Short mmCIF file of C-alpha atoms in Angstrom, two decimals:
data_model
loop_
_atom_site.label_atom_id
_atom_site.label_comp_id
_atom_site.label_asym_id
_atom_site.label_seq_id
_atom_site.Cartn_x
_atom_site.Cartn_y
_atom_site.Cartn_z
CA MET B 1059 -16.11 -4.45 24.06
CA THR B 1060 -13.92 -1.86 23.45
CA LEU B 1061 -11.54 -2.76 25.89
CA PRO B 1062 -9.06 -4.84 23.59
CA ALA B 1063 -9.12 -2.59 21.00
CA ALA B 1064 -8.46 0.34 23.13
CA VAL B 1065 -5.86 -1.46 24.86
CA ALA B 1066 -3.88 -2.67 21.65
CA MET B 1067 -4.55 0.56 20.31
CA THR B 1068 -2.52 2.63 23.23
CA VAL B 1069 0.07 -0.34 23.24
CA PHE B 1070 0.94 -0.25 19.65
CA VAL B 1071 0.06 2.81 17.88
CA ALA B 1072 -0.56 5.75 20.86
CA LEU B 1073 2.11 5.13 23.03
CA PRO B 1074 4.60 4.05 20.33
CA ALA B 1075 3.87 7.40 18.53
CA LEU B 1076 4.72 9.57 22.13
CA LEU B 1077 7.73 7.92 22.83
CA SER B 1078 8.82 8.52 19.52
CA LEU B 1079 8.16 12.15 19.87
CA ILE B 1080 9.87 12.00 23.31
CA GLY B 1081 12.73 9.91 21.92
CA SER B 1082 13.47 12.38 19.20
CA PHE B 1083 14.89 14.61 21.92
CA PHE B 1084 17.15 12.09 23.64
CA GLU B 1085 20.12 9.82 22.58
CA ILE B 1086 19.22 6.34 22.71
CA PRO B 1087 21.57 3.20 23.25
CA LEU B 1088 20.56 0.33 21.49
CA THR B 1089 21.78 -1.69 24.35
CA GLY B 1090 18.97 -0.63 26.65
CA GLY B 1091 21.07 1.75 28.73
CA ALA B 1092 19.79 5.25 29.98
CA TRP B 1093 18.66 7.80 27.39
CA ARG B 1094 20.52 11.10 27.62
CA PHE B 1095 18.90 14.00 26.70
CA VAL B 1096 20.10 16.42 23.80
CA GLY B 1097 17.13 19.03 23.12
CA PHE B 1098 16.74 19.34 19.54
CA GLY B 1099 20.24 18.36 19.23
CA ASN B 1100 18.84 15.20 16.96
CA PHE B 1101 16.89 17.48 15.03
CA THR B 1102 19.84 20.01 14.14
CA ASP B 1103 22.02 16.54 13.28
CA VAL B 1104 19.36 15.52 10.56
CA LEU B 1105 18.89 18.89 9.34
CA SER B 1106 22.53 19.60 8.80
CA ASP B 1107 23.23 16.13 7.18
CA PRO B 1108 23.65 16.84 3.65
CA ALA B 1109 22.66 13.15 2.82
CA VAL B 1110 19.51 13.64 4.63
CA LEU B 1111 18.97 16.89 2.85
CA GLN B 1112 19.28 15.08 -0.07
CA ALA B 1113 16.67 12.45 0.81
CA ILE B 1114 14.04 15.25 1.51
CA ARG B 1115 14.66 16.85 -1.61
CA ASN B 1116 14.31 13.16 -3.63
CA THR B 1117 11.02 12.62 -1.74
CA ALA B 1118 9.60 15.92 -3.03
CA VAL B 1119 10.67 15.26 -6.11
CA TYR B 1120 9.25 11.63 -6.16
CA SER B 1121 5.96 12.74 -4.82
CA ALA B 1122 5.72 15.62 -6.82
CA ILE B 1123 6.38 13.25 -10.16
CA THR B 1124 3.98 10.36 -8.75
CA ILE B 1125 1.20 12.24 -7.07
CA VAL B 1126 -0.58 14.24 -9.65
CA PRO B 1127 0.14 11.77 -12.52
CA SER B 1128 -1.40 8.80 -10.34
CA LEU B 1129 -4.63 10.77 -9.58
CA VAL B 1130 -5.05 12.04 -13.27
CA ILE B 1131 -4.46 8.51 -14.69
CA GLY B 1132 -6.54 6.83 -11.85
CA LEU B 1133 -9.19 8.94 -12.27
CA SER B 1134 -9.19 8.36 -16.31
CA LEU B 1135 -9.03 4.74 -16.03
CA ALA B 1136 -12.15 4.82 -13.40
CA LEU B 1137 -13.81 6.89 -16.36
CA LEU B 1138 -12.61 4.27 -18.80
CA ALA B 1139 -13.21 1.21 -16.99
CA ASN B 1140 -16.89 2.99 -16.67
CA ALA B 1141 -17.36 3.61 -20.28
CA ALA B 1142 -16.35 0.21 -21.40
CA GLY B 1143 -19.32 -1.66 -22.91
CA ARG B 1144 -19.31 -5.60 -22.67
CA GLY B 1145 -15.96 -5.80 -21.65
CA ARG B 1146 -16.33 -3.85 -18.26
CA PRO B 1147 -15.95 -6.47 -15.76
CA PHE B 1148 -12.85 -7.71 -17.35
CA VAL B 1149 -11.23 -4.20 -17.97
CA ARG B 1150 -12.07 -3.68 -14.26
CA THR B 1151 -10.48 -6.65 -13.04
CA VAL B 1152 -7.15 -6.00 -15.09
CA LEU B 1153 -7.00 -2.36 -14.09
CA PHE B 1154 -7.39 -3.26 -10.38
CA LEU B 1155 -4.66 -5.94 -10.71
CA PRO B 1156 -1.67 -3.35 -9.89
CA MET B 1157 -3.02 -2.52 -6.80
CA THR B 1158 -2.71 -6.05 -5.32
CA ALA B 1159 0.74 -6.86 -6.65
CA ASN B 1160 3.43 -7.52 -3.86
CA LEU B 1161 5.91 -4.50 -4.39
CA VAL B 1162 8.86 -6.64 -3.89
CA ALA B 1163 7.89 -9.06 -6.55
CA MET B 1164 6.94 -6.18 -8.84
CA ALA B 1165 10.17 -4.51 -8.30
CA VAL B 1166 12.33 -7.55 -8.84
CA VAL B 1167 10.31 -7.41 -12.13
CA PHE B 1168 10.77 -3.88 -13.12
CA SER B 1169 14.35 -3.89 -12.28
CA TRP B 1170 15.06 -6.52 -15.27
CA MET B 1171 13.05 -4.43 -17.62
CA PHE B 1172 14.84 -1.55 -16.93
CA SER B 1173 18.40 -3.58 -16.77
CA TYR B 1174 21.38 -2.44 -18.55
CA PRO B 1175 22.26 -2.90 -21.53
CA GLY B 1176 19.84 -5.80 -22.66
CA GLY B 1177 16.23 -5.32 -20.70
CA PHE B 1178 13.23 -4.60 -22.35
CA VAL B 1179 13.13 -0.99 -22.16
CA ASN B 1180 16.22 -0.72 -23.74
CA GLN B 1181 15.69 -3.31 -26.25
CA VAL B 1182 12.06 -1.24 -27.25
CA ILE B 1183 14.08 2.14 -27.57
CA GLY B 1184 17.15 0.01 -29.45
CA LEU B 1185 14.17 -0.41 -32.42
CA VAL B 1186 14.19 3.12 -33.13
CA GLY B 1187 18.12 3.08 -32.66
CA ALA B 1188 18.55 4.70 -29.32
CA GLU B 1189 21.45 3.59 -27.07
CA PRO B 1190 21.01 1.62 -24.34
CA VAL B 1191 20.55 3.65 -21.40
CA ASN B 1192 21.45 2.55 -17.46
CA TRP B 1193 18.04 3.51 -16.21
CA LEU B 1194 18.87 2.25 -12.52
CA GLY B 1195 22.62 2.99 -12.48
CA ASP B 1196 22.48 6.71 -13.68
CA PRO B 1197 21.56 9.18 -10.79
CA ALA B 1198 19.79 11.29 -13.32
CA THR B 1199 17.54 8.48 -14.27
CA ALA B 1200 17.11 6.48 -11.25
CA LEU B 1201 14.72 8.42 -9.35
CA PRO B 1202 12.14 8.76 -12.11
CA VAL B 1203 12.25 5.16 -13.18
CA VAL B 1204 11.30 4.36 -9.43
CA ALA B 1205 8.95 6.78 -9.55
CA LEU B 1206 7.33 5.39 -12.72
CA VAL B 1207 6.80 1.86 -10.61
CA GLY B 1208 5.11 4.25 -7.97
CA ILE B 1209 2.56 5.69 -10.45
CA TRP B 1210 2.04 2.10 -11.84
CA ARG B 1211 0.97 0.88 -8.72
CA THR B 1212 -0.72 4.27 -7.12
CA ALA B 1213 -2.55 5.04 -10.35
CA SER B 1214 -4.54 1.68 -9.62
CA LEU B 1215 -5.15 2.15 -6.00
CA THR B 1216 -6.57 5.57 -7.01
CA MET B 1217 -8.63 3.97 -9.65
CA VAL B 1218 -10.20 1.46 -7.45
CA ILE B 1219 -11.01 4.42 -5.29
CA PHE B 1220 -12.59 6.96 -8.13
CA PHE B 1221 -14.44 3.70 -9.38
CA ALA B 1222 -16.14 3.17 -5.82
CA GLY B 1223 -16.99 7.03 -5.78
CA LEU B 1224 -18.49 7.01 -9.32
CA ALA B 1225 -20.62 3.92 -8.88
CA ALA B 1226 -22.12 5.73 -5.85
CA MET B 1227 -22.86 8.68 -7.84
CA PRO B 1228 -26.93 9.03 -8.10
CA ALA B 1229 -27.81 8.01 -11.82
CA ALA B 1230 -30.51 11.12 -11.67
CA LEU B 1231 -27.39 13.27 -11.97
CA ASP B 1232 -25.91 11.52 -15.09
CA GLU B 1233 -29.58 12.13 -16.83
CA ALA B 1234 -30.02 15.76 -15.84
CA ALA B 1235 -26.51 16.75 -17.10
CA ARG B 1236 -27.76 14.84 -20.59
CA ALA B 1237 -30.98 16.90 -20.67
CA GLU B 1238 -28.82 19.97 -20.36
CA GLY B 1239 -26.52 18.95 -22.77
CA ILE B 1240 -23.40 19.20 -20.67
CA ARG B 1241 -21.11 16.36 -21.51
CA GLY B 1242 -17.24 15.52 -21.90
CA LEU B 1243 -14.52 17.48 -20.13
CA ARG B 1244 -17.61 20.39 -19.13
CA LYS B 1245 -19.25 17.60 -17.44
CA LEU B 1246 -16.39 16.12 -15.55
CA PHE B 1247 -15.53 19.23 -14.09
CA LEU B 1248 -19.04 20.75 -13.51
CA VAL B 1249 -20.87 17.74 -12.49
CA THR B 1250 -18.83 14.86 -11.57
CA LEU B 1251 -15.71 15.99 -9.69
CA PRO B 1252 -17.79 18.53 -7.54
CA THR B 1253 -20.27 15.52 -6.99
CA ILE B 1254 -17.77 12.85 -6.01
CA ARG B 1255 -15.70 15.52 -3.74
CA PRO B 1256 -15.14 13.67 -0.84
CA THR B 1257 -13.68 10.50 -3.14
CA VAL B 1258 -11.17 13.13 -4.51
CA VAL B 1259 -9.92 14.04 -1.14
CA PHE B 1260 -9.40 10.72 -0.16
CA ALA B 1261 -7.76 9.73 -3.03
CA THR B 1262 -5.33 12.32 -2.80
CA VAL B 1263 -4.82 11.71 0.78
CA LEU B 1264 -3.73 8.00 -0.12
CA ALA B 1265 -1.89 8.98 -3.03
CA ILE B 1266 0.32 11.33 -0.83
CA LEU B 1267 0.74 9.10 1.96
CA SER B 1268 2.03 6.25 -0.44
CA SER B 1269 4.49 8.68 -1.89
CA ALA B 1270 5.70 10.01 1.25
CA GLN B 1271 6.40 6.35 2.57
CA VAL B 1272 7.78 5.01 -0.48
CA PHE B 1273 10.24 2.18 0.83
CA ASP B 1274 9.90 -1.30 -0.76
CA THR B 1275 10.53 -0.40 -4.46
CA ILE B 1276 13.75 1.62 -3.45
CA ASN B 1277 14.85 -1.01 -1.29
CA VAL B 1278 14.70 -3.77 -3.75
CA MET B 1279 15.53 -1.56 -7.17
CA THR B 1280 18.23 0.65 -6.05
CA GLN B 1281 19.02 0.66 -1.91
CA GLY B 1282 18.97 4.22 -2.13
CA GLY B 1283 21.52 4.53 -4.76
CA PRO B 1284 23.54 5.39 -7.27
CA ARG B 1285 25.17 7.69 -4.87
CA GLY B 1286 21.88 8.49 -2.93
CA SER B 1287 20.14 9.72 -5.78
CA THR B 1288 17.19 7.53 -4.60
CA GLU B 1289 17.63 8.05 -1.29
CA THR B 1290 14.16 9.01 0.53
CA VAL B 1291 12.82 10.01 4.05
CA LEU B 1292 11.86 6.90 4.82
CA THR B 1293 14.87 5.09 3.60
CA MET B 1294 17.10 7.28 5.42
CA THR B 1295 15.04 6.81 8.48
CA TRP B 1296 15.52 3.15 8.28
CA ARG B 1297 19.17 3.53 7.33
CA ILE B 1298 19.82 5.96 10.17
CA GLY B 1299 18.33 3.99 13.00
CA PHE B 1300 19.12 0.50 12.07
CA GLY B 1301 22.09 0.75 9.93
CA TYR B 1302 23.62 3.16 11.95
CA PHE B 1303 21.73 2.60 14.98
CA ASP B 1304 20.96 6.15 15.90
CA LEU B 1305 17.52 5.76 16.97
CA GLY B 1306 16.86 9.20 18.71
CA ALA B 1307 17.87 10.73 15.02
CA ALA B 1308 15.90 8.29 13.33
CA SER B 1309 12.94 9.24 15.49
CA ALA B 1310 13.37 12.95 14.72
CA LEU B 1311 13.67 12.41 10.98
CA ALA B 1312 10.48 9.86 11.33
CA PHE B 1313 8.68 13.16 13.14
CA LEU B 1314 9.83 15.94 10.86
CA LEU B 1315 7.94 13.85 7.90
CA LEU B 1316 4.82 13.34 10.29
CA VAL B 1317 4.68 17.31 10.63
CA VAL B 1318 5.25 17.68 6.84
CA LEU B 1319 2.00 15.26 6.45
CA VAL B 1320 0.11 17.06 8.80
CA GLY B 1321 0.62 20.15 7.47
CA ILE B 1322 -0.35 19.33 4.07
CA GLY B 1323 -3.27 17.66 5.21
CA ILE B 1324 -4.51 20.99 7.12
CA LEU B 1325 -3.42 23.11 3.82
CA GLN B 1326 -5.51 20.51 1.61
CA ARG B 1327 -8.48 20.61 3.90
CA ARG B 1328 -8.42 24.67 3.44
CA THR B 1329 -8.12 24.45 -0.11
CA LEU B 1330 -11.08 21.87 -1.02
CA SER B 1331 -13.58 23.15 0.96
CA GLY B 1332 -13.71 25.98 -1.12
CA TRP B 1333 -13.67 24.43 -4.11
CA GLY B 1334 -16.13 22.96 -6.53
CA ARG B 1335 -19.35 24.68 -4.40
CA MET X 90 -20.93 8.77 -29.14
CA ARG X 91 -19.11 9.45 -32.52
CA ALA X 92 -17.09 6.62 -34.25
CA ALA X 93 -13.69 8.60 -33.73
CA ALA X 94 -14.26 9.19 -29.99
CA ARG X 95 -15.42 5.20 -29.82
CA ALA X 96 -12.23 4.26 -31.29
CA GLY X 97 -9.80 6.48 -29.03
CA LEU X 98 -11.64 5.22 -25.95
CA LEU X 99 -11.20 1.88 -27.17
CA ALA X 100 -7.33 2.41 -28.11
CA ALA X 101 -6.93 4.27 -24.40
CA THR X 102 -8.64 1.05 -22.93
CA CYS X 103 -6.29 -1.33 -24.76
CA VAL X 104 -3.25 0.77 -23.60
CA ALA X 105 -4.27 0.54 -20.23
CA VAL X 106 -4.57 -3.13 -20.05
CA VAL X 107 -1.35 -3.68 -21.67
CA VAL X 108 0.44 -1.50 -19.42
CA SER X 109 -1.35 -2.74 -15.84
CA LEU X 110 -0.91 -6.66 -17.42
CA PHE X 111 2.79 -6.66 -18.86
CA PRO X 112 4.54 -6.66 -15.67
CA PHE X 113 2.57 -9.75 -14.47
CA TYR X 114 3.40 -10.92 -18.01
CA TRP X 115 6.86 -10.57 -17.80
CA MET X 116 7.19 -11.83 -14.74
CA VAL X 117 5.43 -15.27 -15.96
CA ARG X 118 7.16 -15.33 -18.86
CA THR X 119 10.81 -15.08 -16.87
CA SER X 120 9.67 -17.94 -14.62
CA ILE X 121 9.03 -20.43 -17.48
CA ALA X 122 11.92 -19.04 -20.32
CA PRO X 123 15.39 -21.00 -20.08
CA ALA X 124 17.65 -18.85 -18.32
CA ASP X 125 19.38 -17.15 -20.84
CA GLU X 126 16.32 -15.64 -22.32
CA THR X 127 15.76 -13.52 -19.36
CA PHE X 128 16.87 -10.45 -21.09
CA PHE X 129 16.39 -10.02 -24.88
CA GLN X 130 18.23 -11.78 -27.53
CA GLY X 131 16.58 -9.67 -30.13
CA ILE X 132 12.90 -9.36 -29.55
CA ALA X 133 11.81 -12.52 -27.77
CA TRP X 134 8.44 -11.77 -26.54
CA PHE X 135 7.77 -15.54 -25.98
CA PRO X 136 9.86 -18.10 -24.39
CA SER X 137 11.07 -20.90 -26.83
CA ALA X 138 10.82 -23.69 -24.34
CA VAL X 139 8.81 -24.16 -21.19
CA ASP X 140 10.96 -25.06 -18.08
CA LEU X 141 9.32 -25.38 -14.88
CA SER X 142 12.02 -26.19 -13.23
CA GLY X 143 12.80 -22.56 -11.86
CA TYR X 144 9.34 -23.31 -9.40
CA ALA X 145 11.26 -26.08 -7.57
CA ARG X 146 14.57 -24.06 -6.90
CA ALA X 147 12.26 -21.32 -5.67
CA TRP X 148 10.36 -23.10 -3.22
CA THR X 149 13.52 -25.13 -1.79
CA ASP X 150 16.50 -23.05 -2.66
CA GLY X 151 14.79 -19.89 -2.13
CA GLY X 152 13.14 -20.71 0.74
CA LEU X 153 9.73 -19.89 -0.65
CA GLY X 154 8.38 -22.61 0.74
CA ARG X 155 8.54 -22.48 4.11
CA ALA X 156 8.20 -18.66 3.58
CA MET X 157 4.73 -19.47 2.53
CA VAL X 158 3.59 -20.95 5.29
CA VAL X 159 5.54 -18.35 8.06
CA GLY X 160 3.17 -16.00 5.76
CA LEU X 161 0.24 -17.66 6.27
CA LEU X 162 0.21 -18.16 9.76
CA GLN X 163 1.12 -14.50 10.07
CA THR X 164 -1.30 -13.04 7.83
CA LEU X 165 -4.51 -15.32 9.25
CA SER X 166 -3.42 -14.49 12.69
CA ILE X 167 -3.17 -10.75 12.37
CA LEU X 168 -6.65 -11.12 10.46
CA ALA X 169 -7.99 -12.86 13.66
CA LEU X 170 -6.61 -10.64 16.08
CA GLN X 171 -8.03 -7.42 14.06
CA LEU X 172 -11.58 -8.86 13.43
CA LEU X 173 -11.50 -10.04 17.30
CA THR X 174 -10.42 -6.56 18.44
CA CYS X 175 -12.43 -4.37 15.42
CA VAL X 176 -15.71 -5.70 15.26
CA PRO X 177 -16.58 -5.27 18.90
CA ALA X 178 -15.38 -1.67 18.97
CA ALA X 179 -16.70 -1.13 15.58
CA TYR X 180 -20.23 -1.87 17.12
CA VAL X 181 -20.16 0.31 20.18
CA LEU X 182 -18.93 3.28 18.05
CA ALA X 183 -21.51 2.66 15.25
CA LYS X 184 -24.63 2.07 18.11
CA VAL X 185 -23.80 3.21 21.54
CA ARG X 186 -24.41 7.13 21.82
CA SER X 187 -22.31 8.75 24.89
CA ARG X 188 -19.78 11.07 25.48
CA ALA X 189 -17.44 8.22 26.05
CA THR X 190 -18.05 7.01 22.64
CA GLY X 191 -17.61 10.12 20.73
CA ILE X 192 -14.11 10.65 22.27
CA ALA X 193 -13.18 7.00 21.59
CA LEU X 194 -14.33 7.80 17.98
CA THR X 195 -11.79 11.05 17.66
CA ALA X 196 -8.81 8.89 19.20
CA VAL X 197 -9.73 5.93 16.37
CA LEU X 198 -9.61 8.74 13.76
CA GLY X 199 -6.20 10.18 15.27
CA CYS X 200 -4.72 6.94 15.32
CA LEU X 201 -5.78 6.37 11.37
CA LEU X 202 -3.46 9.44 10.79
CA VAL X 203 -0.06 7.99 12.50
CA PRO X 204 2.01 6.92 9.64
CA SER X 205 3.95 3.42 10.56
CA GLN X 206 7.70 5.05 10.45
CA VAL X 207 6.57 7.10 13.73
CA THR X 208 5.92 3.99 15.48
CA LEU X 209 8.60 1.64 13.77
CA ILE X 210 11.34 2.76 16.23
CA PRO X 211 9.50 2.60 19.26
CA LEU X 212 8.05 -0.95 18.96
CA PHE X 213 11.08 -2.34 17.38
CA ILE X 214 12.79 -1.47 20.90
CA GLY X 215 9.94 -2.94 22.69
CA VAL X 216 9.65 -6.25 21.01
CA ASN X 217 13.60 -6.24 21.64
CA VAL X 218 13.08 -5.74 25.47
CA VAL X 219 10.44 -8.09 25.40
CA GLY X 220 12.28 -10.59 23.88
CA TRP X 221 9.70 -11.41 20.78
CA SER X 222 11.98 -10.61 18.01
CA ASP X 223 12.58 -13.47 15.30
CA SER X 224 9.54 -15.00 16.52
CA LEU X 225 5.60 -15.06 15.11
CA VAL X 226 4.65 -13.07 18.07
CA GLY X 227 6.85 -10.20 17.26
CA LEU X 228 5.46 -10.21 13.49
CA VAL X 229 1.77 -10.53 14.45
CA LEU X 230 1.16 -8.56 17.40
CA PRO X 231 1.85 -4.84 16.88
CA PHE X 232 -0.95 -5.33 14.09
CA THR X 233 -3.25 -6.58 16.87
CA THR X 234 -5.87 -4.03 16.02
CA SER X 235 -6.55 -1.86 13.30
CA ALA X 236 -7.79 1.94 13.23
CA PHE X 237 -8.72 1.76 9.48
CA GLY X 238 -10.76 -1.62 10.34
CA ILE X 239 -12.75 -0.12 13.00
CA TYR X 240 -13.59 2.86 10.83
CA LEU X 241 -14.60 0.95 7.88
CA ILE X 242 -16.63 -1.73 9.81
CA ARG X 243 -18.09 1.01 11.99
CA GLN X 244 -19.28 2.87 8.73
CA GLN X 245 -20.92 -0.18 7.36
CA MET X 246 -22.61 -0.55 10.89
CA MET X 247 -24.30 2.69 11.09
CA THR X 248 -26.59 1.64 8.19
CA ILE X 249 -28.10 -0.89 10.16
CA PRO X 250 -31.68 0.57 11.70
CA ASP X 251 -32.04 1.09 15.10
CA ALA X 252 -35.56 -0.33 15.14
CA LEU X 253 -34.14 -3.50 14.56
CA LEU X 254 -31.54 -3.74 17.29
CA GLU X 255 -34.39 -2.25 19.84
CA ALA X 256 -36.78 -5.13 18.56
CA ALA X 257 -33.47 -7.72 19.54
CA ARG X 258 -33.58 -5.89 23.18
CA ALA X 259 -37.00 -6.18 23.73
CA ASP X 260 -36.71 -9.77 22.51
CA GLY X 261 -34.29 -9.84 26.10
CA LEU X 262 -30.74 -9.77 23.81
CA GLY X 263 -27.93 -8.92 25.75
CA HIS X 264 -25.05 -6.68 23.87
CA PHE X 265 -23.08 -9.99 22.84
CA ARG X 266 -26.20 -11.47 21.48
CA ARG X 267 -27.22 -8.39 19.69
CA LEU X 268 -23.70 -8.46 18.23
CA THR X 269 -23.29 -11.81 16.85
CA SER X 270 -27.15 -12.53 15.90
CA VAL X 271 -27.66 -8.84 14.27
CA VAL X 272 -25.08 -7.16 13.70
CA ILE X 273 -22.34 -8.91 12.39
CA PRO X 274 -24.53 -11.05 9.89
CA MET X 275 -26.00 -7.05 8.47
CA ALA X 276 -21.99 -5.95 8.37
CA ALA X 277 -21.12 -8.75 6.56
CA PRO X 278 -19.98 -7.02 3.33
CA GLY X 279 -17.98 -4.35 5.23
CA ILE X 280 -16.17 -6.91 7.70
CA ALA X 281 -15.46 -9.02 4.40
CA ALA X 282 -13.97 -5.74 2.69
CA PHE X 283 -11.48 -4.93 5.58
CA SER X 284 -10.47 -8.99 5.92
CA VAL X 285 -9.42 -8.85 2.22
CA PHE X 286 -7.57 -5.49 2.82
CA SER X 287 -5.89 -6.84 5.90
CA VAL X 288 -4.99 -9.86 4.33
CA PHE X 289 -3.22 -7.70 1.27
CA ALA X 290 -1.67 -5.45 3.76
CA HIS X 291 -0.20 -8.12 5.93
CA TRP X 292 0.77 -10.77 3.17
CA ASN X 293 2.46 -8.02 1.26
CA GLU X 294 4.38 -6.42 4.42
CA TYR X 295 7.77 -5.92 4.11
CA LEU X 296 9.72 -3.21 6.56
CA TRP X 297 8.74 -4.99 9.87
CA PRO X 298 9.67 -8.54 8.94
CA LEU X 299 12.73 -7.21 7.40
CA LEU X 300 13.63 -5.68 11.09
CA ILE X 301 11.91 -8.53 12.97
CA SER X 302 12.86 -11.67 10.95
CA ARG X 303 16.49 -12.74 11.60
CA SER X 304 16.72 -16.19 11.03
CA PRO X 305 15.67 -17.76 7.78
CA ASP X 306 13.21 -19.72 9.41
CA MET X 307 10.99 -16.50 10.22
CA ARG X 308 10.99 -15.08 6.60
CA THR X 309 7.60 -14.02 5.18
CA PRO X 310 7.17 -14.48 1.46
CA PRO X 311 8.34 -10.83 0.58
CA LEU X 312 11.45 -11.04 2.91
CA ALA X 313 12.42 -14.49 1.34
CA LEU X 314 12.23 -13.29 -2.18
CA ALA X 315 14.35 -10.00 -1.14
CA VAL X 316 16.95 -12.16 0.38
CA PHE X 317 17.14 -14.80 -2.47
CA GLN X 318 17.08 -11.97 -4.98
CA GLN X 319 20.40 -10.42 -3.07
CA ALA X 320 22.05 -13.28 -2.33
CA ASP X 321 23.08 -13.46 -5.93
CA VAL X 322 22.86 -17.28 -6.23
CA GLY X 323 24.47 -17.31 -9.85
CA TYR X 324 21.92 -14.74 -11.46
CA ASP X 325 19.33 -17.51 -11.37
CA TYR X 326 16.40 -15.87 -12.79
CA PRO X 327 14.21 -18.25 -13.84
CA ALA X 328 14.06 -19.25 -10.08
CA LEU X 329 13.65 -15.67 -8.97
CA ALA X 330 10.81 -14.98 -11.18
CA ALA X 331 9.22 -18.33 -10.06
CA GLY X 332 9.84 -16.85 -6.64
CA ALA X 333 7.84 -13.63 -7.50
CA VAL X 334 5.17 -15.54 -8.93
CA ILE X 335 4.53 -18.01 -6.13
CA ILE X 336 4.07 -14.94 -3.61
CA THR X 337 1.89 -12.68 -5.90
CA ALA X 338 -0.31 -16.10 -6.99
CA PRO X 339 -2.39 -16.08 -3.50
CA ILE X 340 -3.04 -12.56 -3.37
CA VAL X 341 -4.28 -12.45 -7.20
CA VAL X 342 -6.42 -15.58 -6.45
CA LEU X 343 -8.06 -13.81 -3.38
CA PHE X 344 -8.78 -10.70 -5.26
CA LEU X 345 -10.38 -12.34 -8.10
CA LEU X 346 -12.57 -14.33 -5.60
CA ALA X 347 -13.42 -11.13 -3.43
CA GLN X 348 -13.47 -8.50 -5.85
CA LYS X 349 -16.83 -7.47 -5.45
CA PRO X 350 -17.16 -7.27 -1.61
CA PHE X 351 -14.07 -5.32 -1.76
CA VAL X 352 -15.32 -2.62 -4.21
CA GLN X 353 -18.57 -2.52 -2.38
CA GLY X 354 -16.94 -2.06 0.99
CA MET X 355 -14.57 0.27 -0.15
CA SER X 356 -17.24 2.58 -1.64
CA GLY X 357 -18.61 3.23 1.83
CA THR X 358 -15.22 4.56 3.40
CA GLU X 359 -15.28 7.94 1.83
CA ILE X 360 -19.00 8.81 1.40
CA THR X 361 -19.53 9.90 4.84
CA GLY X 362 -15.97 10.05 5.76
#
């Protein structure tokens, strides 16, 4: 009974992943001719390309400004939705909505809201007398704006996970904390977070994965511009592979990202396993 | 709770609700407002008139009508294939204990960690070599099974008591009958949660169709919208916003209907993981 899944998993996940690793050491002609072994050539090529280095830097910045806010906001929203009285089902539904949104559709809407000079955001800051800002056209602001959309979306995703985790928390724990007079932030750090530690780990992993692999919003809102300021590792992989048709180099870049992600995963396991005991 | 704290919570909740909803509101507002009100003239929070013609233009000129059919076929085919492959595999991994299933479970968890961009290029080459690019088969086939699906459904099946399966076996039911008459009904919440998740993910999928669909006839909803946006058709913002509403609406409706099993199913994922 596992045969269909095993075959599909091998053909569509394991084999491609392996081929990708092998392919990153070759020059791959798109027309289907023979592969040419180039050793670490693809890796040195991508790592010496200033555009790729900028994309790596951008991905790091994007991740730094989205992951932690997404987790903090997601947890706060879950606690808020839990504390809401009669409005609880309504609040919960509304706060879940950004998670379901189609990112292409939302990227279109957000690019209008941040458009220059007459978009929503510029009109609002105009109320207090500020000059309109070319949010998506200025290399200094484009990445933070795209990251803001990322936070809007990812906070909703982590909120769903925190919400489910909080719902599974034993009620007796709550009562015990109240009996001991532990409340507020102390309760959050001493009781709630240690109890839902697996949930915290899961939410963190998802937040890291979704930031490191951001693509849809950038492809629609900025296409990596202006002047490469929003180019990320995945948009760069896509550009190298399917824009310049250098599939070997694209595989190498994709694999470098995987190595970093696995590294973060191991580090995180180490840190979190010693935490909250 | 003190009154001040209560007021603070209420205010924070209101802010969160407004921030979550505002982009959706802005999308709907733009889709029904006259074209020259897309960007503010002063502060025009509400449209001065309601004009639904943008929906017709998105449906025909934007190719959204055709794309919705492609999207529906693609999403449902993927869901059917994933359920057919994941449910039996999850059953074996949950209820058959042997060394082989232990190794298989480790393999599934390993595949769960492979990010999509690593498999993207070999899959693209493979689909092209076989000649399935620009076809429904090419859009669907790489997603035949899902490591996440196997894992999620297995977690749910673990909660079924072994005694129940033993009793079914004593009644002479084979593996297949035990699966269909005992396991599937009892694991229904997990299967439902995964189904919702799969439909969300593949309806919204953008990167793979971007590579595979070449002809306008094969565009999926997000791809059709992105093409419509980049086509620069005289900046028809109401039609573009209407297109955004059209591709967002089915998912939002599905979410409103399936919210409960989705959250319940999700809460099973990380507790034992």
